[in-house]
Coordinates of C-alpha atoms in Angstrom, one line a residue:
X24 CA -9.9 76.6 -9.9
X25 CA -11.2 79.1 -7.0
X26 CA -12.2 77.5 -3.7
X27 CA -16.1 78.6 -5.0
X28 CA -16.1 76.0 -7.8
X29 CA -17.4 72.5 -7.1
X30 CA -15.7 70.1 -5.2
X31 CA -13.3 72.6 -4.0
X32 CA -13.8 73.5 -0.1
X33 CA -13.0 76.7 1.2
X34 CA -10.1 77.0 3.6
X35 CA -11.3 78.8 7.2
X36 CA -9.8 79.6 10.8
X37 CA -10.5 78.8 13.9
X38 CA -10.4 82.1 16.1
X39 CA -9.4 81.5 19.7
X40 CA -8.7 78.1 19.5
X41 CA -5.6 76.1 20.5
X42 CA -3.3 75.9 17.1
X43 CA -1.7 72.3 19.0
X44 CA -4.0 70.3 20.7
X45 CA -6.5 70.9 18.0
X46 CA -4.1 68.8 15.5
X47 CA -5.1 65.2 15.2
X48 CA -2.1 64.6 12.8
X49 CA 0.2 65.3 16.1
X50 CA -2.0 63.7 18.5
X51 CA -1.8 60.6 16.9
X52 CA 2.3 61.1 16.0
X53 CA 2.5 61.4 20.1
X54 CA 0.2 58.5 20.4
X55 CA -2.5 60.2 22.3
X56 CA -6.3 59.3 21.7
X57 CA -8.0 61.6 18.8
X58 CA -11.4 61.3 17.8
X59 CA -10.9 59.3 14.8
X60 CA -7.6 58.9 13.1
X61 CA -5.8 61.8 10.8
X62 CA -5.2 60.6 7.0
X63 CA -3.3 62.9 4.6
X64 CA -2.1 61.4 1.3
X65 CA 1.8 61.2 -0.3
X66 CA 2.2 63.6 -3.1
X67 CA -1.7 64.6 -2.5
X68 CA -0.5 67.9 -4.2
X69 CA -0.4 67.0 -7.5
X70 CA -0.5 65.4 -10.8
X71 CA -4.3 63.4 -10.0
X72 CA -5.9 67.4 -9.3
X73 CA -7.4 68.4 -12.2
X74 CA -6.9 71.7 -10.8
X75 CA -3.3 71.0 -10.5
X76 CA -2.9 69.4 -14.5
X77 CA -4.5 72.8 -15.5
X78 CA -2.0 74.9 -13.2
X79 CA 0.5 72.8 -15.1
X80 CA 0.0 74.3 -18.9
X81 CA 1.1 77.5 -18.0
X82 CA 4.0 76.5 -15.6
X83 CA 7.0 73.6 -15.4
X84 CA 7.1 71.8 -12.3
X85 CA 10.6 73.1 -11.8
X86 CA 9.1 76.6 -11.9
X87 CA 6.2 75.7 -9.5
X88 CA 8.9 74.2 -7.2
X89 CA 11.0 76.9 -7.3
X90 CA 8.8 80.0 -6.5
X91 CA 7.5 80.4 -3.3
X92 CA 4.0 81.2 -4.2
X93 CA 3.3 78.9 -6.9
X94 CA 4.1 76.4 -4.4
X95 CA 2.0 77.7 -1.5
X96 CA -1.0 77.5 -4.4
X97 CA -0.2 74.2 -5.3
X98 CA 0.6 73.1 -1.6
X99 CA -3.4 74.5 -0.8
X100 CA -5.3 72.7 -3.7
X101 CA -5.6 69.5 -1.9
X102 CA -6.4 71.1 0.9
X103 CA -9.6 73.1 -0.7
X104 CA -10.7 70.0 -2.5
X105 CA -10.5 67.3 0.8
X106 CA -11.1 67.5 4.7
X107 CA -7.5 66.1 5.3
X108 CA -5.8 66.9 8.4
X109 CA -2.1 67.8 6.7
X110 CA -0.9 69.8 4.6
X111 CA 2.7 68.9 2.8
X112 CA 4.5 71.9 1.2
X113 CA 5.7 71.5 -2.4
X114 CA 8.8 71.0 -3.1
X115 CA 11.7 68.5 -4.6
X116 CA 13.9 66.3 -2.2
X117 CA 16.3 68.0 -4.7
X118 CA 15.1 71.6 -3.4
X119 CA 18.0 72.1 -0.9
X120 CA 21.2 71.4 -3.1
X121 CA 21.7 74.1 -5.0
X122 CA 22.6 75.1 -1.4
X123 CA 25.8 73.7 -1.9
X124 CA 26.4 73.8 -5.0
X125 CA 24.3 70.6 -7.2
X126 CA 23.0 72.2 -10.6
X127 CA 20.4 69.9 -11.4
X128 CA 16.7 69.4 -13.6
X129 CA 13.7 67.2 -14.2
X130 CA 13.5 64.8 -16.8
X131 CA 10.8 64.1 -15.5
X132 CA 12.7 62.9 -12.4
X133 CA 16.1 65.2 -10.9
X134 CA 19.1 64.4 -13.7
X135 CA 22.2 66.1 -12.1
X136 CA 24.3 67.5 -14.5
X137 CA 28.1 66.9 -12.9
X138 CA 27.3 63.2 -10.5
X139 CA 29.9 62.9 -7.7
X140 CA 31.9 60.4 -8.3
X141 CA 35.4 61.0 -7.7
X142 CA 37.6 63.3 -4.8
X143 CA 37.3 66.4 -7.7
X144 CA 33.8 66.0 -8.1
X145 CA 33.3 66.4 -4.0
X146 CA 35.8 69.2 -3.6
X147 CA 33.7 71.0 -6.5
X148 CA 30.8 71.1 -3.6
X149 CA 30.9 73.9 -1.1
X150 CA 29.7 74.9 2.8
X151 CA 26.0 75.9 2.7
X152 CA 24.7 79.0 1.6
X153 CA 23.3 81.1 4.2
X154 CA 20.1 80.5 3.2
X155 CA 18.8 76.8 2.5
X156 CA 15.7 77.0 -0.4
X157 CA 14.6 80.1 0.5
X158 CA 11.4 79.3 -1.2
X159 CA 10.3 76.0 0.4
X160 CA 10.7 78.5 3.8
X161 CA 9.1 81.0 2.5
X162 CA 6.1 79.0 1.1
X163 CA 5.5 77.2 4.3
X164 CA 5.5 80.7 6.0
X165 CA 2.5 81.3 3.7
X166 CA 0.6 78.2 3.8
X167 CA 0.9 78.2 7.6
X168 CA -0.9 81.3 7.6
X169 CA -3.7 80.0 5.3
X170 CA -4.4 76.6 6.8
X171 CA -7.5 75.6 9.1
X172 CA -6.1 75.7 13.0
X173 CA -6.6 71.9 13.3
X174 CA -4.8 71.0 9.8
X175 CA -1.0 69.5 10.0
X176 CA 1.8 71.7 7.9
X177 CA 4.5 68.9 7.0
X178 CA 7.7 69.9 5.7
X179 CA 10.2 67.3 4.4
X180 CA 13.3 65.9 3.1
X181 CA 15.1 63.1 1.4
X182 CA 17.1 61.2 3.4
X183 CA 21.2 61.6 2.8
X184 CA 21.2 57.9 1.0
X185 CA 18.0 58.6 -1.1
X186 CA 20.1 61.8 -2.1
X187 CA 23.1 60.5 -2.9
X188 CA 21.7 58.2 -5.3
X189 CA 20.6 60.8 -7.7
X190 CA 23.9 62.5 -6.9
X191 CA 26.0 60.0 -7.8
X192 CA 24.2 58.2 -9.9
X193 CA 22.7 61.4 -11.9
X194 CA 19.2 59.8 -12.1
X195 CA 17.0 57.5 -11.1
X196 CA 18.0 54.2 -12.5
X197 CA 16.8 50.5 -11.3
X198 CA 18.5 49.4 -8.4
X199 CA 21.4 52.0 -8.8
X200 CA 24.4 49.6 -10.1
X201 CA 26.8 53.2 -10.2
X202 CA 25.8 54.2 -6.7
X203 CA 26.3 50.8 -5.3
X204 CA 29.9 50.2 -6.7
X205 CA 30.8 53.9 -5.4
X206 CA 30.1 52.3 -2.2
X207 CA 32.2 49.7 -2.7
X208 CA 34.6 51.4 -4.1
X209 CA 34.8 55.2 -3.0
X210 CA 33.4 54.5 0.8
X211 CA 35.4 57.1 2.0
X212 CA 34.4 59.6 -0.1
X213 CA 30.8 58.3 0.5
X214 CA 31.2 58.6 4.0
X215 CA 32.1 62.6 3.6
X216 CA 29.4 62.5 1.2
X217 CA 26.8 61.4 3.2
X218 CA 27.8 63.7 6.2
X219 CA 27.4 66.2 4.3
X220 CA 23.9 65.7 3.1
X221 CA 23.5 64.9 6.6
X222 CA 24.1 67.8 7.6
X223 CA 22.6 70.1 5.5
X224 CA 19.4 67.9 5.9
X225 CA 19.2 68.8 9.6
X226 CA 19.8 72.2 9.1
X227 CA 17.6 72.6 6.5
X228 CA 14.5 70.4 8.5
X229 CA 14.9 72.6 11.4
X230 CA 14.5 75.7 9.2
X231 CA 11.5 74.1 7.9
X232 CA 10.2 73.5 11.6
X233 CA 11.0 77.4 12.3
X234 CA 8.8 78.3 9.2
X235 CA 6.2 76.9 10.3
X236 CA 6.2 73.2 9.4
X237 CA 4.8 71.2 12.7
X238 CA 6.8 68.0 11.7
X239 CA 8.8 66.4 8.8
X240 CA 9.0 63.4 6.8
X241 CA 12.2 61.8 6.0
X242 CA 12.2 59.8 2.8
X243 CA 14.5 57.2 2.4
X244 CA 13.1 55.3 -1.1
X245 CA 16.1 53.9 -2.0
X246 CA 17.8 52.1 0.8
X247 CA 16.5 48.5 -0.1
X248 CA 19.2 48.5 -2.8
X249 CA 21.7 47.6 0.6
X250 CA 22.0 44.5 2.2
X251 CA 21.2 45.4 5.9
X252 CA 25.0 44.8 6.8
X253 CA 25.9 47.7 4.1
X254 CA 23.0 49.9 5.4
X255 CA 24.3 49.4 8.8
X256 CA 28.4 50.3 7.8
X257 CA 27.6 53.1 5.4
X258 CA 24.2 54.2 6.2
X259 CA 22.8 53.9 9.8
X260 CA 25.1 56.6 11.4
X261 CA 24.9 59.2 8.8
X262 CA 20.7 59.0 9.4
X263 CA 20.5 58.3 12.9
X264 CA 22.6 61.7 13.4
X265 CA 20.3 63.7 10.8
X266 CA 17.2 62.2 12.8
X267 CA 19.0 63.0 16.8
X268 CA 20.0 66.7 15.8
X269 CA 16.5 67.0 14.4
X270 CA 14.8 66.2 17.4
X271 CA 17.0 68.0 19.5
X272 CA 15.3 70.7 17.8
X273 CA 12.1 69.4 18.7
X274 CA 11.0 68.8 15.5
X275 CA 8.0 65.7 15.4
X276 CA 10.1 62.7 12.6
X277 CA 8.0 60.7 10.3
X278 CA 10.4 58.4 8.9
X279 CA 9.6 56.7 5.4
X280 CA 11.2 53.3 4.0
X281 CA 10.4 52.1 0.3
X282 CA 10.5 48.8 -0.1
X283 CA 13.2 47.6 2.2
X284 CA 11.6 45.0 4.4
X285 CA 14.9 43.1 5.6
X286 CA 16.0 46.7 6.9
X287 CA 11.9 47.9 8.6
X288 CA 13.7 46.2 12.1
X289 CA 16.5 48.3 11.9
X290 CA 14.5 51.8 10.8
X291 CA 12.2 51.0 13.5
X292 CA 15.3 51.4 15.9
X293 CA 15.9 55.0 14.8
X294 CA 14.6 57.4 16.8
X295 CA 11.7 59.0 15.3
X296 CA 8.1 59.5 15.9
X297 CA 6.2 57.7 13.2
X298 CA 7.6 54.9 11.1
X299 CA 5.8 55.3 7.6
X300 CA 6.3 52.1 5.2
X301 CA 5.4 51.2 2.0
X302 CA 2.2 48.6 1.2
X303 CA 4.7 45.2 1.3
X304 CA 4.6 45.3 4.7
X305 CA 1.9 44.4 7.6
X306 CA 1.4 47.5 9.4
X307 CA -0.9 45.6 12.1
X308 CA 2.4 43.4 12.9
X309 CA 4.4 45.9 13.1
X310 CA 2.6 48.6 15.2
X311 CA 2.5 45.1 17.7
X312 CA 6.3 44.7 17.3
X313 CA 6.7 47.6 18.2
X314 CA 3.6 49.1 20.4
X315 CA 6.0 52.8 21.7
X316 CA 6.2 53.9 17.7
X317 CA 3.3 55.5 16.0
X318 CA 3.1 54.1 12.5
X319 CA 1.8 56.1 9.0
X320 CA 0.0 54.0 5.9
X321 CA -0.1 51.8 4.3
X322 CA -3.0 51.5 1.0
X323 CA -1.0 50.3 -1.9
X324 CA -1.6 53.0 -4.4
X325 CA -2.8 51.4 -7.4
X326 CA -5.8 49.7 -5.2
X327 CA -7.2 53.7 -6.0
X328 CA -7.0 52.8 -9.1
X329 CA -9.7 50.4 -9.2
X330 CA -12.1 52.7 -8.2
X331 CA -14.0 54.1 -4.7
X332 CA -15.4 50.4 -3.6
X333 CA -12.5 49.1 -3.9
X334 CA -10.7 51.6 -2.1
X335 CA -13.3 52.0 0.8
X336 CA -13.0 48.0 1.1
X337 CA -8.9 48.6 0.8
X338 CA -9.0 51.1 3.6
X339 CA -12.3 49.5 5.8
X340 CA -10.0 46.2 6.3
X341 CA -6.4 48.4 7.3
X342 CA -8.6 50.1 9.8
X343 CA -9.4 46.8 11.3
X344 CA -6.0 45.6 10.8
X345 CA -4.6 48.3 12.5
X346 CA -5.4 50.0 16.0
X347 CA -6.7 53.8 15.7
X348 CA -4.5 54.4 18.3
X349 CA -0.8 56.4 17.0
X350 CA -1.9 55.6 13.3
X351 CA -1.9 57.7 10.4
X352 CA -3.7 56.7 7.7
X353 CA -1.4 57.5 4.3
X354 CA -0.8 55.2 1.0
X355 CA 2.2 53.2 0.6
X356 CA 3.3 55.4 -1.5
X357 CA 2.8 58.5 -3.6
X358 CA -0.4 58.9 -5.2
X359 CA -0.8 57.8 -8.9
X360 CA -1.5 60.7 -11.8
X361 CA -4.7 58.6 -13.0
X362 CA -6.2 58.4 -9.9
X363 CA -9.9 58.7 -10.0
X364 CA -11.0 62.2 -7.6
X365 CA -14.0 59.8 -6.3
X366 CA -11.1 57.2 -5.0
X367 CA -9.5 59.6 -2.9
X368 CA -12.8 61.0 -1.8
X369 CA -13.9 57.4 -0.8
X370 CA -10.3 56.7 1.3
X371 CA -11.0 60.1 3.3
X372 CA -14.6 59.4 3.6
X373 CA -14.3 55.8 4.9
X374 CA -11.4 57.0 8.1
X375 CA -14.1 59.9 8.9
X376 CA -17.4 57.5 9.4
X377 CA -15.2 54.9 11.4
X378 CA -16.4 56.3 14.5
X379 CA -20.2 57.7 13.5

């Protein structure tokens, strides 16, 4: 679908203007005043776009990951189709670990092929490569060259935890029973596993940032399946060092949690720009808890579902809930394949008029 065809905006620049300032998305990560607050939409490239299903027939979403300009295409649809004020380049939170050596696929989710699970499964791992997914850095060079001046270009990664569970587990399964008695049995070798991810992570977020990206999200889905005292022992060091070295760097941190509320205290401790949650929690109460951190969501996904009154009634009473200022208005969590395009035009529609 070309940006002439209906619904489908095209994409323009700003000549002479200030690429920075111009960026509500960073305004409101910094928690200066903006003129109404930024939204942009998790997974908002993807399987809801029409444009994106028919993109789909000719290629896997492995191959749309994996080449740099596929993904710059996909990346832009969302943007031609809605006035949001980020752009998130496509990728996998898998993208980076070939890197060091992870073969893995989609099923649909990642299935990793050899899990880590013993001292001969880690050793089989190596340093980096030189170059970290040399296509996610090359596609963000190409859709920061395409984007409107005051539109947001997000990069992103998984968190080491989220990471490991697909690593050790080898997919996504409920509540991880494999991954969680590899901590309690292996923590050792999780502890070098982790560092490791950790690692690479940073490196691979500040690459990102040097491409072009103007901050990243950290996604840690899986973490609820601690107890807070586990995520503090095997956890908590391993990201709090991934988030420090990244904004050393000077990097802006979104930090996501999925449905962890006995650990939002302890996230909210990290140091990171934005704390992004999931729709269990009361955004409201915790942007008061904690008034010095800027805070992303929080629209429970399937509320789209219902259709755009419900979702302009959904979003009307968070933006009451919630003060515009160092807010970001986001779902809870990725955006659903059925979603109705009228849904997501009513959420974006409904921020913009809040201040007309």
């Amino acid at each position: 679908m070309t940006s002439e065809q209906k619904g489908v905006r095209p994409l323009f620049h700003e000549k002479g203007s200030d690429p920075i300032s111009r960026k509500p998305l960073l305004e409101a990560m910094a928690q200066r005043p903006t003129a109404r607050r930024p939204v942009w939409i998790m997974r908002q490239a993807g399987r809801y776009l029409p444009e994106y299903r028919q993109f789909r027939k000719d290629h896997s979403f492995k191959d749309l990951a994996g080449n740099a300009e596929l993904a710059t295409e996909v990346t832009l649809m969302p943007i031609r189709r809605f006035p949001l004020d980020a752009a998130i380049v496509f990728a996998d939170i898998m993208s980076p670990l070939p890197a060091i050596g992870v073969d893995f696929d989609f099923d649909p989710g990642p299935v990793v092929a050899n899990p880590i699970r013993t001292q001969a499964d880690l050793d089989r791992l190596h340093e980096p490569d030189a170059d970290v997914a040399p296509e996610v850095i090359t596609a963000l060079s190409l859709v920061h060259a395409e984007l409107p001046s005051s539109t947001a270009l997000l990069g992103f990664c998984g968190a080491p935890w989220t990471l490991a569970a697909y690593l050790v587990e080898g997919r996504g399964v409920k509540d991880f029973p494999t991954l969680r008695a590899f901590a309690a049995g292996e923590p050792e070798l999780l502890d070098k596993l982790l560092g490791m991810l950790s690692d690479l992570m940073a490196d691979y977020l500040i690459a990102q940032h040097a491409a072009g990206a103007d901050a990243v999200q950290i996604f840690d889905s899986w973490a609820g399946v601690l107890s807070l005292g586990d995520w503090q022992r095997l956890i908590e060091p391993h990201l709090k060092r991934l988030l420090e070295r990244v904004g050393e760097a000077g990097v802006p941190r979104i930090l996501f949690l999925q449905n962890a509320p006995h650990l939002v205290d302890a996230y909210a401790a990290l140091p990171a720009e934005v704390l992004a949650t999931d729709w269990r929690l009361d955004l409201g109460e915790l942007q008061r808890r904690y008034p010095d951190r800027a805070v992303q969501g929080n629209i429970d996904p399937a509320v789209l579902l219902a259709g755009p009154d419900a979702t302009r009634a959904a979003t009307a009473s968070l933006l009451a809930h919630v003060d515009a200022l160092g807010h970001v208005v986001n779902l809870g969590h990725g955006i659903l394949p059925t979603t109705p395009i009228a849904s997501v035009e009513a959420l974006i529609e409904t921020v913009q008029e809040e201040n007309r």
